[in-house]
């Protein structure tokens, strides 16, 4: 599984996992998915976000944060 759109850089976004070096973290994208139930609206508000960004962020979040949810 290749998550080439997710990057972690300690000098960017306080080291939080980010999407394609945009100023959008994986965590923020998860929040946006919860807020915008209609993805078309999400894409309208955030045109830089692509479907593959969402897919890889969901995978990353499930792998990274999945064991922390109890």
XYZ file of N, CA and C in Angstrom:
210
model
N 0.851 -1.167 0.000
C 0.000 0.000 0.000
C 0.901 1.236 0.000
N 0.681 2.087 -0.976
C 1.524 3.256 -1.155
C 0.732 4.510 -0.795
N 1.210 5.236 0.207
C 0.563 6.480 0.622
C 1.473 7.640 0.252
N 1.627 7.861 -1.048
C 2.573 8.860 -1.517
C 2.050 10.290 -1.443
N 0.812 10.471 -1.041
C 0.260 11.823 -0.901
C 0.307 12.320 0.537
N 0.699 11.468 1.461
C 0.773 11.834 2.864
C 2.239 12.014 3.230
N 2.554 13.153 3.828
C 3.941 13.405 4.207
C 3.994 13.935 5.638
N 5.109 13.633 6.282
C 5.359 14.138 7.636
C 6.694 14.855 7.595
N 6.642 16.141 7.876
C 7.840 16.965 7.880
C 7.829 17.761 9.180
N 8.814 17.542 10.056
C 8.825 18.237 11.344
C 8.839 19.761 11.210
N 9.258 20.273 10.072
C 9.339 21.722 9.875
C 8.067 22.304 9.262
N 7.096 21.460 9.010
C 5.859 21.902 8.368
C 4.653 21.437 9.168
N 3.727 22.322 9.401
C 2.478 22.003 10.109
C 2.751 21.301 11.447
N 3.797 21.742 12.128
C 4.179 21.178 13.436
C 4.398 19.672 13.383
N 4.827 19.169 12.244
C 5.118 17.751 12.111
C 3.897 16.863 11.937
N 2.731 17.457 11.798
C 1.526 16.656 11.612
C 1.484 16.107 10.189
N 0.947 14.910 10.010
C 0.819 14.339 8.668
C -0.020 15.267 7.790
N 0.513 15.597 6.626
C -0.138 16.535 5.717
C -0.420 15.881 4.371
N -1.338 16.483 3.655
C -1.727 15.991 2.349
C -0.953 16.752 1.272
N -0.163 16.033 0.482
C 0.578 16.584 -0.652
C 1.300 17.885 -0.345
N 1.813 18.027 0.824
C 2.497 19.253 1.238
C 1.616 20.492 1.139
N 0.311 20.289 1.102
C -0.626 21.402 1.202
C -0.690 21.792 2.676
N -1.321 22.857 2.960
C -1.490 23.248 4.360
C -2.776 22.631 4.913
N -2.997 21.381 4.556
C -4.141 20.617 5.057
C -3.590 19.347 5.680
N -3.859 19.165 6.958
C -3.406 17.952 7.637
C -4.422 16.833 7.421
N -3.973 15.627 7.668
C -4.882 14.478 7.592
C -6.021 14.674 8.587
N -5.691 15.146 9.766
C -6.714 15.372 10.786
C -7.759 16.381 10.291
N -7.314 17.466 9.683
C -8.240 18.480 9.181
C -9.115 17.919 8.059
N -8.537 17.107 7.213
C -9.319 16.506 6.138
C -10.381 15.567 6.708
N -10.069 14.864 7.783
C -11.070 14.010 8.432
C -12.201 14.871 8.999
N -11.847 16.018 9.580
C -12.867 16.934 10.092
C -13.747 17.452 8.956
N -13.117 17.796 7.827
C -13.879 18.292 6.682
C -14.837 17.240 6.141
N -14.419 15.990 6.151
C -15.309 14.914 5.701
C -16.523 14.786 6.608
N -16.327 15.036 7.895
C -17.448 14.975 8.831
C -18.384 16.175 8.649
N -17.819 17.327 8.333
C -18.612 18.545 8.175
C -19.371 18.543 6.858
N -18.682 18.184 5.768
C -19.280 18.209 4.433
C -19.712 16.795 4.040
N -20.956 16.481 4.317
C -21.435 15.147 3.961
C -21.517 14.975 2.439
N -21.648 16.075 1.727
C -21.667 16.057 0.262
C -20.260 16.415 -0.237
N -19.589 15.458 -0.833
C -18.210 15.705 -1.282
C -18.126 16.779 -2.351
N -19.159 16.931 -3.146
C -19.150 17.986 -4.163
C -19.008 19.356 -3.504
N -19.667 19.525 -2.369
C -19.558 20.781 -1.625
C -18.150 20.946 -1.048
N -17.582 19.864 -0.556
C -16.215 19.899 -0.038
C -15.248 20.317 -1.147
N -15.397 19.713 -2.322
C -14.516 20.047 -3.448
C -14.712 21.493 -3.903
N -15.918 22.008 -3.760
C -16.167 23.395 -4.135
C -15.462 24.336 -3.163
N -15.526 24.026 -1.889
C -14.893 24.866 -0.872
C -13.372 24.704 -0.839
N -12.903 23.507 -1.152
C -11.473 23.199 -1.120
C -11.077 22.551 -2.447
N -10.958 23.335 -3.502
C -10.695 22.772 -4.832
C -9.343 22.072 -4.962
N -8.428 22.348 -4.050
C -7.118 21.692 -4.113
C -7.155 20.238 -3.647
N -8.214 19.855 -2.946
C -8.355 18.486 -2.444
C -8.865 17.594 -3.573
N -8.219 16.450 -3.720
C -8.601 15.486 -4.751
C -9.090 14.197 -4.104
N -9.826 13.415 -4.867
C -10.381 12.147 -4.352
C -9.289 11.238 -3.797
N -8.158 11.164 -4.469
C -7.062 10.314 -4.002
C -6.491 10.820 -2.673
N -6.518 12.126 -2.442
C -6.096 12.684 -1.150
C -6.990 12.147 -0.036
N -8.277 12.134 -0.304
C -9.235 11.641 0.693
C -9.020 10.153 0.941
N -8.889 9.381 -0.126
C -8.694 7.931 0.013
C -7.453 7.626 0.841
N -6.342 8.260 0.514
C -5.111 7.973 1.246
C -5.166 8.498 2.683
N -5.842 9.610 2.897
C -5.987 10.134 4.260
C -6.823 9.195 5.125
N -7.867 8.631 4.547
C -8.696 7.670 5.287
C -7.892 6.428 5.648
N -7.094 5.946 4.712
C -6.253 4.783 4.989
C -5.241 5.118 6.075
N -4.571 6.261 5.934
C -3.575 6.669 6.919
C -4.203 6.798 8.300
N -5.347 7.471 8.374
C -6.016 7.665 9.661
C -6.414 6.340 10.292
N -6.905 5.415 9.489
C -7.310 4.123 10.052
C -6.110 3.339 10.557
N -4.989 3.450 9.868
C -3.786 2.743 10.313
C -3.139 3.421 11.504
N -3.052 4.735 11.470
C -2.317 5.470 12.496
C -3.155 5.696 13.757
N -4.406 6.092 13.559
C -5.236 6.434 14.701
C -6.133 5.279 15.156
N -6.259 4.246 14.337
C -7.156 3.136 14.641
C -6.880 2.468 15.973
N -5.603 2.307 16.304
C -5.262 1.630 17.559
C -5.418 2.544 18.762
N -5.645 3.829 18.548
C -5.782 4.785 19.645
C -7.224 4.982 20.070
N -8.143 4.462 19.277
C -9.558 4.590 19.587
C -9.990 3.369 20.398
N -10.521 3.635 21.544
C -10.953 2.522 22.391
C -12.248 2.854 23.091
